[in-house]
Short mmCIF file of C-alpha atoms in Angstrom, two decimals:
data_model
loop_
_atom_site.label_atom_id
_atom_site.label_comp_id
_atom_site.label_asym_id
_atom_site.label_seq_id
_atom_site.Cartn_x
_atom_site.Cartn_y
_atom_site.Cartn_z
CA MET A 1 13.78 6.76 -28.83
CA LEU A 2 12.98 4.24 -26.00
CA GLU A 3 11.51 7.29 -23.98
CA LEU A 4 9.31 8.38 -26.52
CA ALA A 5 7.88 4.78 -26.96
CA LEU A 6 7.22 4.35 -23.39
CA PHE A 7 5.70 7.71 -23.18
CA TYR A 8 3.09 7.16 -26.42
CA LEU A 9 2.31 3.58 -24.59
CA ALA A 10 1.66 5.39 -21.32
CA ALA A 11 -0.33 8.17 -22.79
CA GLY A 12 -2.21 5.50 -24.76
CA ILE A 13 -3.12 3.68 -21.97
CA SER A 14 -4.26 7.05 -20.02
CA LEU A 15 -6.28 7.98 -22.88
CA VAL A 16 -8.13 4.81 -23.23
CA SER A 17 -8.48 3.89 -19.82
CA THR A 18 -10.00 7.66 -19.27
CA ILE A 19 -12.44 7.06 -21.95
CA LEU A 20 -13.72 3.70 -20.48
CA ALA A 21 -14.02 5.37 -17.06
CA VAL A 22 -16.27 7.99 -18.75
CA THR A 23 -18.75 5.54 -20.38
CA ARG A 24 -18.93 2.48 -17.89
CA VAL A 25 -22.32 2.38 -16.36
CA ASN A 26 -21.01 -0.01 -13.50
CA ALA A 27 -19.31 2.56 -11.20
CA THR A 28 -16.71 -0.06 -9.76
CA HIS A 29 -15.47 -0.63 -13.42
CA ALA A 30 -15.44 3.23 -13.86
CA LEU A 31 -13.26 3.54 -10.78
CA ILE A 32 -10.65 0.72 -11.83
CA TYR A 33 -10.25 2.44 -15.19
CA LEU A 34 -9.84 5.92 -13.53
CA ILE A 35 -6.89 4.52 -11.02
CA ILE A 36 -5.38 2.99 -14.21
CA SER A 37 -5.46 6.22 -15.55
CA LEU A 38 -3.78 7.93 -12.83
CA LEU A 39 -1.00 5.38 -12.67
CA ALA A 40 -0.35 5.93 -16.07
CA SER A 41 -0.18 9.59 -15.66
CA ALA A 42 2.16 8.87 -12.75
CA ILE A 43 4.32 7.01 -15.18
CA ILE A 44 3.99 9.98 -17.96
CA PHE A 45 5.36 12.28 -14.86
CA TYR A 46 8.14 10.15 -14.18
CA LEU A 47 9.26 9.95 -17.84
CA VAL A 48 9.34 13.58 -18.16
CA GLY A 49 11.43 14.05 -15.25
CA ALA A 50 9.08 14.77 -12.28
CA PRO A 51 9.71 11.21 -10.12
CA PHE A 52 8.29 13.13 -6.73
CA ALA A 53 5.28 14.34 -8.53
CA ALA A 54 4.85 10.61 -10.16
CA VAL A 55 4.80 9.31 -6.78
CA LEU A 56 2.71 11.62 -5.38
CA GLU A 57 0.39 10.95 -7.93
CA VAL A 58 0.10 7.00 -6.73
CA VAL A 59 0.25 7.92 -3.15
CA ILE A 60 -2.46 10.53 -2.71
CA TYR A 61 -4.70 10.05 -5.75
CA ALA A 62 -4.09 6.36 -6.42
CA GLY A 63 -3.96 5.42 -3.08
CA ALA A 64 -5.99 7.56 -0.93
CA ILE A 65 -8.54 9.75 -3.00
CA MET A 66 -9.82 6.65 -4.99
CA VAL A 67 -9.82 4.61 -2.35
CA LEU A 68 -12.25 7.07 -0.71
CA PHE A 69 -14.15 6.88 -3.56
CA VAL A 70 -14.60 3.02 -3.65
CA PHE A 71 -15.33 3.38 -0.10
CA VAL A 72 -18.23 5.44 -0.95
CA ILE A 73 -19.47 2.99 -3.68
CA MET A 74 -19.40 0.44 -1.21
CA MET A 75 -21.65 2.08 1.29
CA LEU A 76 -24.06 2.98 -1.56
CA ASN A 77 -24.70 -0.42 -2.72
CA LEU A 78 -25.68 -0.06 -6.05
CA SER A 79 -27.45 -2.59 -8.08
CA PRO A 80 -28.24 -3.52 -11.36
CA ALA A 81 -31.30 -1.05 -11.09
CA GLY A 82 -28.63 1.51 -10.59
CA GLU A 83 -27.05 0.61 -13.81
CA ALA A 84 -30.03 0.77 -15.68
CA ILE A 85 -30.48 4.48 -14.45
CA GLU A 86 -26.91 5.11 -15.58
CA HIS A 87 -28.01 3.84 -19.14
CA ARG A 88 -30.73 6.31 -19.33
CA TRP A 89 -28.16 9.23 -18.07
CA LEU A 90 -25.60 8.49 -20.93
CA GLN A 91 -27.57 9.89 -23.71
CA PRO A 92 -25.63 11.21 -26.79
CA ARG A 93 -26.65 14.93 -26.28
CA MET A 94 -24.71 14.48 -22.81
CA TRP A 95 -21.69 14.64 -24.65
CA ILE A 96 -21.81 17.84 -26.54
CA ILE A 97 -20.45 20.15 -24.11
CA PRO A 98 -17.68 17.95 -22.91
CA ALA A 99 -16.83 16.84 -26.43
CA LEU A 100 -16.59 20.52 -27.54
CA PHE A 101 -14.05 21.34 -24.19
CA CYS A 102 -11.95 18.10 -25.26
CA THR A 103 -11.65 19.29 -28.53
CA LEU A 104 -10.36 22.66 -27.83
CA LEU A 105 -7.93 20.86 -25.46
CA LEU A 106 -6.83 18.77 -28.45
CA ALA A 107 -6.33 21.75 -30.60
CA GLU A 108 -4.21 23.57 -28.09
CA ILE A 109 -2.16 20.53 -27.18
CA THR A 110 -1.76 20.02 -30.97
CA TYR A 111 -0.70 23.42 -31.45
CA MET A 112 1.93 23.33 -28.59
CA LEU A 113 3.43 19.91 -29.86
CA SER A 114 3.70 21.49 -33.76
CA ARG A 115 5.71 24.34 -32.38
CA GLY A 116 8.45 21.96 -31.85
CA ASP A 117 9.61 23.01 -28.27
CA ASN A 118 11.31 20.44 -26.28
CA LEU A 119 8.44 20.01 -24.01
CA LEU A 120 9.07 16.36 -23.53
CA MET A 121 11.98 14.99 -21.02
CA GLY A 122 12.64 18.28 -19.29
CA HIS A 123 15.19 18.32 -16.46
CA MET A 124 15.05 16.19 -13.61
CA VAL A 125 13.18 17.52 -10.55
CA GLY A 126 14.14 15.81 -7.75
CA PRO A 127 12.37 15.91 -4.34
CA LYS A 128 14.55 18.02 -2.67
CA ALA A 129 13.90 20.66 -5.38
CA VAL A 130 10.13 20.22 -5.01
CA GLY A 131 10.71 20.85 -1.05
CA LEU A 132 12.85 24.11 -1.48
CA GLU A 133 10.43 25.30 -3.78
CA LEU A 134 7.55 24.38 -1.43
CA PHE A 135 8.80 25.90 1.66
CA GLY A 136 10.52 28.47 -0.05
CA PRO A 137 8.65 30.96 -2.64
CA TYR A 138 5.32 28.89 -2.07
CA VAL A 139 5.37 28.79 1.62
CA LEU A 140 2.00 30.73 1.90
CA ALA A 141 0.13 28.24 -0.44
CA VAL A 142 1.20 25.72 1.71
CA GLU A 143 0.10 27.11 4.87
CA ILE A 144 -3.43 28.06 3.30
CA ALA A 145 -3.58 24.43 2.20
CA SER A 146 -2.87 23.25 5.69
CA MET A 147 -5.26 25.64 7.05
CA LEU A 148 -8.09 24.31 4.96
CA LEU A 149 -7.14 20.67 5.70
CA LEU A 150 -7.54 21.39 9.28
CA ALA A 151 -10.75 23.17 8.94
CA GLY A 152 -11.96 19.81 7.25
CA LEU A 153 -10.40 17.79 9.99
CA VAL A 154 -11.89 19.76 12.76
CA GLY A 155 -15.50 19.65 10.75
CA ALA A 156 -15.70 15.97 10.51
CA PHE A 157 -14.61 15.41 13.93
CA HIS A 158 -17.16 17.65 15.14
CA LEU A 159 -20.06 15.74 13.08
CA GLY A 160 -18.79 12.60 14.23
CA ARG A 161 -18.51 13.75 17.77
CA ARG A 162 -22.41 14.66 17.99
CA TYR A 163 -23.16 11.62 16.68
CA LEU A 164 -21.29 9.59 19.01
CA THR A 165 -22.80 11.38 21.94
CA GLU A 166 -26.20 10.93 20.88
CA LEU A 167 -25.46 7.30 20.71
CA ARG A 168 -24.12 7.03 23.81
CA GLU A 169 -26.97 9.24 25.41
CA GLU A 170 -29.37 6.84 23.66
CA THR A 171 -27.64 3.61 24.95
CA SER A 172 -27.15 4.93 28.38
CA MET B 1 27.07 -3.53 -12.95
CA PRO B 2 26.85 -5.92 -15.70
CA GLY B 3 23.55 -6.48 -17.38
CA TRP B 4 23.24 -10.33 -16.54
CA LEU B 5 23.58 -9.00 -12.98
CA ILE B 6 20.75 -6.87 -12.71
CA TYR B 7 18.48 -9.88 -14.27
CA PHE B 8 19.88 -12.17 -11.72
CA ILE B 9 18.84 -9.99 -9.12
CA ILE B 10 15.46 -9.38 -10.24
CA PHE B 11 14.86 -13.03 -10.61
CA GLY B 12 16.27 -13.59 -7.24
CA THR B 13 14.26 -11.25 -5.71
CA ILE B 14 11.05 -12.58 -7.13
CA PHE B 15 11.77 -16.29 -6.42
CA GLY B 16 13.17 -15.47 -2.84
CA ALA B 17 10.01 -13.41 -2.11
CA PHE B 18 7.69 -16.27 -3.45
CA GLY B 19 10.04 -19.02 -1.84
CA GLY B 20 9.91 -17.23 1.40
CA ALA B 21 6.09 -16.69 1.35
CA ALA B 22 5.58 -20.56 0.32
CA VAL B 23 8.01 -21.57 3.29
CA LEU B 24 6.22 -19.25 5.53
CA ILE B 25 2.92 -21.38 5.32
CA TRP B 26 4.67 -24.19 7.32
CA PHE B 27 7.20 -22.24 9.31
CA GLU B 28 4.61 -19.73 10.74
CA ARG B 29 2.44 -23.00 11.96
CA ARG B 30 5.27 -24.71 13.28
CA LEU B 31 6.06 -21.50 15.20
CA LEU B 32 2.80 -20.74 16.56
CA GLY B 33 2.79 -24.54 17.54
CA ILE B 34 5.83 -24.40 19.65
CA TRP B 35 4.64 -21.16 21.39
CA GLN B 36 1.43 -22.66 22.06
CA ASP B 37 2.89 -25.65 23.50
CA ARG B 38 2.03 -28.13 20.84
CA LEU B 39 3.83 -29.64 17.60
CA GLY B 40 2.39 -27.91 14.72
CA PRO B 41 2.42 -29.64 11.44
CA ASN B 42 5.43 -32.22 11.47
CA ARG B 43 4.36 -35.09 9.31
CA VAL B 44 5.06 -34.54 6.04
CA GLY B 45 9.18 -34.50 5.28
CA PRO B 46 11.75 -33.52 7.61
CA LEU B 47 10.16 -31.30 10.43
CA GLY B 48 7.13 -31.30 8.46
CA ILE B 49 8.34 -28.88 5.60
CA GLY B 50 6.61 -30.48 2.84
CA LEU B 51 3.57 -29.14 4.39
CA ALA B 52 4.31 -26.09 2.23
CA LEU B 53 4.45 -28.31 -0.87
CA ALA B 54 1.22 -29.99 -0.09
CA ASP B 55 -0.53 -26.73 0.47
CA VAL B 56 0.47 -25.59 -3.11
CA ILE B 57 -0.70 -28.52 -4.79
CA LYS B 58 -4.12 -28.45 -2.68
CA LEU B 59 -4.50 -24.89 -3.62
CA PHE B 60 -3.85 -25.48 -7.44
CA ALA B 61 -6.03 -28.72 -7.49
CA LYS B 62 -9.07 -27.12 -5.54
CA GLU B 63 -11.94 -25.99 -7.70
CA ASP B 64 -11.61 -22.33 -8.56
CA TRP B 65 -15.18 -21.06 -8.35
CA VAL B 66 -16.51 -17.56 -9.45
CA PRO B 67 -20.04 -17.07 -7.57
CA PRO B 68 -22.69 -16.46 -10.03
CA PHE B 69 -23.70 -13.10 -8.13
CA ALA B 70 -20.24 -11.84 -8.04
CA ASP B 71 -18.80 -9.36 -10.32
CA LYS B 72 -16.69 -11.33 -12.21
CA PHE B 73 -14.11 -8.81 -13.83
CA VAL B 74 -13.42 -7.35 -10.47
CA PHE B 75 -13.53 -10.62 -8.72
CA VAL B 76 -10.74 -11.89 -10.73
CA PHE B 77 -8.73 -8.88 -10.72
CA ALA B 78 -8.77 -8.46 -6.98
CA PRO B 79 -6.36 -11.04 -5.91
CA THR B 80 -3.74 -10.13 -8.69
CA ALA B 81 -3.35 -6.79 -7.29
CA ILE B 82 -1.87 -7.29 -3.94
CA VAL B 83 0.60 -9.84 -5.43
CA MET B 84 1.66 -7.52 -7.88
CA ALA B 85 1.90 -4.17 -5.76
CA MET B 86 3.91 -6.39 -2.72
CA LEU B 87 6.15 -7.72 -5.58
CA LEU B 88 6.82 -4.22 -6.92
CA GLY B 89 7.56 -2.79 -3.26
CA PHE B 90 10.64 -5.45 -3.29
CA ALA B 91 12.15 -3.48 -6.22
CA VAL B 92 13.71 -0.74 -4.02
CA VAL B 93 14.80 -2.86 -1.15
CA PRO B 94 18.54 -2.72 -0.62
CA PHE B 95 19.80 -6.49 0.22
CA ALA B 96 23.46 -5.36 0.21
CA PRO B 97 25.98 -2.92 -1.20
CA GLY B 98 25.42 -3.07 -5.14
CA ILE B 99 22.73 -5.60 -4.65
CA HIS B 100 19.17 -3.95 -5.27
CA VAL B 101 17.20 -3.95 -8.09
CA ILE B 102 16.85 -0.07 -8.28
CA ASP B 103 18.26 2.66 -6.22
CA LEU B 104 15.39 5.35 -6.43
CA ASN B 105 15.66 8.88 -5.05
CA ILE B 106 11.92 8.18 -3.91
CA ALA B 107 12.50 4.64 -2.89
CA LEU B 108 10.55 5.47 0.42
CA LEU B 109 7.74 7.13 -1.47
CA PHE B 110 7.85 4.28 -3.85
CA PHE B 111 6.93 1.76 -1.29
CA MET B 112 4.53 3.93 0.50
CA GLY B 113 2.77 3.66 -3.03
CA MET B 114 2.89 0.28 -3.54
CA THR B 115 1.69 -0.40 0.27
CA SER B 116 -1.12 1.90 -0.80
CA LEU B 117 -2.34 0.14 -3.85
CA ALA B 118 -2.33 -3.19 -2.32
CA VAL B 119 -5.16 -1.92 -0.29
CA TYR B 120 -7.41 -2.14 -3.61
CA SER B 121 -6.87 -6.00 -3.61
CA VAL B 122 -8.77 -6.30 -0.23
CA MET B 123 -11.26 -3.64 -0.93
CA LEU B 124 -12.28 -4.82 -4.56
CA GLY B 125 -12.55 -8.42 -3.46
CA GLY B 126 -14.87 -7.63 -0.65
CA LEU B 127 -16.95 -5.26 -2.90
CA ALA B 128 -17.06 -7.70 -6.06
CA SER B 129 -18.07 -10.89 -3.74
CA ASN B 130 -21.47 -9.31 -3.56
CA ASN B 131 -21.60 -10.91 0.10
CA LYS B 132 -22.52 -8.91 3.38
CA TYR B 133 -19.54 -10.27 5.25
CA ALA B 134 -17.04 -9.84 2.47
CA LEU B 135 -18.19 -6.08 2.18
CA LEU B 136 -18.05 -5.35 5.63
CA GLY B 137 -14.35 -6.66 5.61
CA GLY B 138 -13.83 -4.53 2.39
CA LEU B 139 -15.05 -1.19 4.46
CA ARG B 140 -13.10 -2.00 7.50
CA SER B 141 -9.88 -2.75 5.37
CA ALA B 142 -10.64 0.73 3.59
CA ALA B 143 -11.01 2.59 6.72
CA GLN B 144 -8.09 0.74 8.40
CA MET B 145 -5.36 0.93 5.60
CA VAL B 146 -5.86 4.49 4.81
CA SER B 147 -5.82 5.66 8.35
CA TYR B 148 -2.61 3.64 9.16
CA GLU B 149 -1.14 5.04 6.09
CA VAL B 150 -0.98 8.38 7.49
CA PHE B 151 0.90 6.94 10.63
CA MET B 152 3.24 4.92 8.60
CA GLY B 153 4.22 7.90 6.35
CA LEU B 154 4.52 10.27 9.28
CA SER B 155 6.56 7.89 11.46
CA LEU B 156 9.29 7.74 8.44
CA MET B 157 9.68 11.40 7.97
CA GLY B 158 11.87 11.75 11.11
CA VAL B 159 14.15 9.09 9.41
CA VAL B 160 14.12 11.36 6.35
CA MET B 161 14.83 14.33 7.81
CA LEU B 162 18.11 12.76 9.61
CA THR B 163 19.24 11.23 6.56
CA GLY B 164 18.37 14.28 3.90
CA SER B 165 17.22 11.70 1.40
CA PHE B 166 14.35 9.42 0.54
CA SER B 167 16.72 6.59 -0.80
CA LEU B 168 16.93 3.44 1.12
CA VAL B 169 20.47 3.20 0.15
CA ASP B 170 21.32 6.43 1.61
CA ILE B 171 19.46 5.68 4.54
CA VAL B 172 21.63 2.45 5.33
CA ASN B 173 24.70 4.41 4.60
CA THR B 174 23.87 7.21 7.03
CA GLN B 175 23.40 4.46 9.88
CA ALA B 176 26.68 3.39 9.72
CA GLU B 177 27.73 7.03 10.43
CA LYS B 178 25.12 7.80 13.04
CA GLY B 179 24.18 4.60 14.58
CA TRP B 180 20.89 2.83 13.84
CA PHE B 181 17.72 4.73 13.63
CA VAL B 182 16.11 2.39 16.29
CA PHE B 183 17.60 4.51 18.69
CA SER B 184 17.44 7.95 17.50
CA GLN B 185 13.93 7.11 16.06
CA PHE B 186 12.63 5.12 18.56
CA PHE B 187 9.05 6.34 18.42
CA GLY B 188 8.95 6.61 14.60
CA PHE B 189 9.97 2.61 15.09
CA VAL B 190 7.25 1.97 17.15
CA ALA B 191 4.51 3.96 15.14
CA PHE B 192 5.86 2.32 11.98
CA MET B 193 5.65 -1.27 13.14
CA MET B 194 2.24 -0.93 14.25
CA ALA B 195 1.45 0.77 10.88
CA GLY B 196 3.03 -2.22 9.11
CA ILE B 197 1.22 -4.67 10.85
CA ALA B 198 -2.19 -2.87 10.25
CA GLU B 199 -1.06 -2.21 6.52
CA SER B 200 -0.42 -6.10 5.89
CA HIS B 201 -3.37 -6.73 7.94
CA ARG B 202 -1.93 -9.25 9.76
CA LEU B 203 -2.94 -10.61 13.18
CA PRO B 204 -3.45 -8.69 15.80
CA PHE B 205 -4.78 -6.06 13.44
CA ASP B 206 -6.69 -8.43 11.01
CA LEU B 207 -10.12 -6.79 11.35
CA PRO B 208 -11.06 -7.07 7.77
CA GLU B 209 -11.00 -10.89 7.73
CA ALA B 210 -11.93 -11.30 11.86
CA GLU B 211 -13.26 -14.78 11.44
CA HIS B 212 -15.23 -14.75 14.69
CA GLU B 213 -17.49 -11.91 13.42
CA LEU B 214 -16.84 -11.94 9.75
CA VAL B 215 -16.58 -15.62 8.63
CA ALA B 216 -13.46 -14.88 6.43
CA GLY B 217 -13.77 -11.23 5.80
CA PHE B 218 -13.24 -9.90 2.52
CA HIS B 219 -12.09 -13.57 1.29
CA THR B 220 -15.18 -15.47 2.42
CA GLU B 221 -16.18 -16.15 -1.51
CA TYR B 222 -12.69 -16.78 -2.69
CA SER B 223 -11.33 -20.46 -3.09
CA GLY B 224 -8.63 -22.41 -4.84
CA MET B 225 -5.66 -20.24 -6.29
CA LYS B 226 -7.43 -16.87 -5.72
CA PHE B 227 -7.70 -17.57 -2.17
CA GLY B 228 -4.04 -18.84 -2.23
CA MET B 229 -3.02 -15.18 -3.80
CA PHE B 230 -4.41 -13.40 -1.16
CA MET B 231 -2.59 -15.73 1.15
CA VAL B 232 0.70 -15.00 -0.97
CA GLY B 233 0.07 -11.48 -0.96
CA GLU B 234 -0.08 -11.44 2.63
CA TYR B 235 3.08 -13.08 3.47
CA LEU B 236 4.74 -11.05 0.92
CA GLY B 237 3.39 -8.08 2.78
CA LEU B 238 4.81 -9.58 5.81
CA ILE B 239 8.39 -10.27 4.38
CA LEU B 240 8.19 -6.69 2.79
CA ILE B 241 7.43 -4.86 6.07
CA SER B 242 10.02 -7.10 7.99
CA SER B 243 12.67 -5.93 5.51
CA MET B 244 11.78 -2.39 5.48
CA ILE B 245 12.04 -2.18 9.38
CA CYS B 246 15.42 -3.96 9.05
CA THR B 247 16.67 -1.58 6.37
CA ILE B 248 15.03 1.58 7.81
CA PHE B 249 15.62 1.31 11.40
CA PHE B 250 18.03 -1.74 12.06
CA GLY B 251 20.84 -0.66 9.81
CA GLY B 252 20.09 -2.97 6.79
CA TRP B 253 22.96 -4.99 5.55
CA LEU B 254 25.36 -3.51 8.53
CA GLY B 255 26.89 -5.74 10.88
CA PRO B 256 30.11 -7.30 11.85
CA ASP B 257 32.71 -8.51 9.20
CA PHE B 258 32.45 -12.22 9.76
CA LEU B 259 29.47 -12.67 7.77
CA PRO B 260 29.12 -11.05 4.41
CA PRO B 261 26.03 -8.20 4.37
CA ILE B 262 23.65 -9.95 2.97
CA PHE B 263 23.44 -12.39 5.57
CA TRP B 264 23.08 -9.83 7.95
CA PHE B 265 20.05 -8.38 6.26
CA THR B 266 18.51 -11.70 5.77
CA ILE B 267 19.15 -12.66 9.56
CA LYS B 268 17.60 -9.48 10.72
CA THR B 269 14.82 -9.73 8.52
CA PHE B 270 14.10 -13.16 9.54
CA VAL B 271 14.20 -12.16 13.10
CA PHE B 272 11.16 -9.40 12.43
CA ILE B 273 9.48 -12.34 10.44
CA CYS B 274 9.48 -14.46 13.63
CA PHE B 275 8.46 -11.29 16.13
CA PHE B 276 5.39 -10.69 13.77
CA ILE B 277 4.41 -14.30 14.02
CA LEU B 278 4.95 -13.96 17.95
CA LEU B 279 2.85 -10.99 17.98
CA ARG B 280 -0.02 -13.36 16.58
CA ALA B 281 0.42 -16.07 18.93
CA ALA B 282 0.68 -13.52 22.10
CA ILE B 283 -1.64 -10.62 21.39
CA PRO B 284 -5.38 -10.82 21.03
CA ARG B 285 -7.36 -9.06 18.31
CA PRO B 286 -8.58 -5.38 19.65
CA ARG B 287 -12.10 -4.41 18.52
CA TYR B 288 -12.62 -2.34 15.62
CA ASP B 289 -13.30 0.87 17.06
CA GLN B 290 -10.33 0.53 19.62
CA LEU B 291 -8.26 -0.26 16.41
CA MET B 292 -9.04 3.17 14.98
CA ILE B 293 -9.01 5.27 18.14
CA PHE B 294 -6.00 3.92 18.96
CA GLY B 295 -4.63 5.15 15.74
CA TRP B 296 -6.08 8.54 15.66
CA GLN B 297 -5.52 9.26 19.21
CA TYR B 298 -2.40 7.82 20.11
CA LEU B 299 -0.19 7.15 16.87
CA LEU B 300 -0.94 10.38 15.24
CA PRO B 301 -0.05 12.42 18.18
CA LEU B 302 3.13 10.42 18.77
CA THR B 303 4.52 10.61 15.16
CA LEU B 304 3.47 14.54 15.10
CA ILE B 305 5.54 15.14 18.31
CA ASN B 306 8.21 12.86 17.01
CA LEU B 307 8.52 14.61 13.83
CA LEU B 308 8.45 18.13 15.57
CA VAL B 309 11.41 17.20 17.89
CA THR B 310 13.27 15.62 15.34
CA GLY B 311 12.85 18.60 13.21
CA ALA B 312 14.04 21.15 16.23
CA VAL B 313 17.20 18.78 16.79
CA VAL B 314 18.09 18.55 13.21
CA LEU B 315 17.79 22.63 12.85
CA TRP B 316 19.36 23.48 16.16
CA LEU B 317 22.11 20.79 17.22
#
């Protein structure tokens, strides 16, 4: 019973903060709501018995990816003029297609929940189980992801290096 | 464990951490004074310890000003984030056998998550102040902390391999059998300590607030208790990192029997706090690009090789 109450609380927070994240015109505020929404989904992961996924959600999404988003916003120096532009962009007709997709998802999840299968509070999946799966049957996916990351790293290094050498030639 | 005991431990942890942070205001200046051949604050109360109280009163009584050009919502939210994240980090620290708030099987990752959330405080504080110096401080902190988080995580993975668990209680119990991890994971310890200083943005790695070039960095516009929250958060981070080093690499509560385990934990943590203060007194601040180059060109290969060797040893020995 307590688990259900906690779940609905976290789900409610996640829902409201996601809606706020979409509707805010100030980019910083929108990002803070998005971070709160990610933290709420981490709690939901923990409640359904996936503590490893929960903590990854915090470390990677909330702790690293969103930090980069905030970093970009800092570089862009958004001003009140930017907020005015956002106001113009957020027209009601922009909402038609996203609202349609959301309705479909809502119908889907209502159907799943109404079937009454025990979807919530599954069995506990510890970090060891996740690791064994990742480096067992899914090792190919892990390797492909690591190659992708390596390519990104080398690319970023190449771009940064060219800029640095140009800078050195200019100064010398 | 009876119900009241867990509440006792929770409140003990919170008050211990806050009390420690308050006393550190005085203790740090006193130690710095001794190491720099001067007296330090010694006027208020015995040995000057009343300075902590006087400082707290001063912070509460100061005008709490929100600049009109700042983003008010984010400006007020930012200082609370670091205190909350650091206090939550204390939840997984095992002080002695049975004396811990919670023994998670993901404790180490939880700690990393909390330190990574503490970054927001500095970044959002710098962004919301709407001030050039604060913004530069925030930008630096973002790059510095995201980079050093990588090495922090990698440096701990060797310990996790040797233990076979993310739980801090298991890590300490393994050290009772295998000896302290500072010997078998020396490079992991070095990398973790440097990453720890960078994460809690203490001197010498306090580039986000480098006062010789950025006025006061991300907290330039903060005053009164909001500034105090940043300071408390920094001291909480210092205590948290010290207790983590003690738990992960120096055997936590383990020690000879003539003192109870919690004393060993406190003594070891205290030694590391003193060591961090000594670093502040002894080492000059590096330039910002030197800090980043050092991280990516030396710490990253070091931790990766450490990981590789540890993996090989665990597999074949």
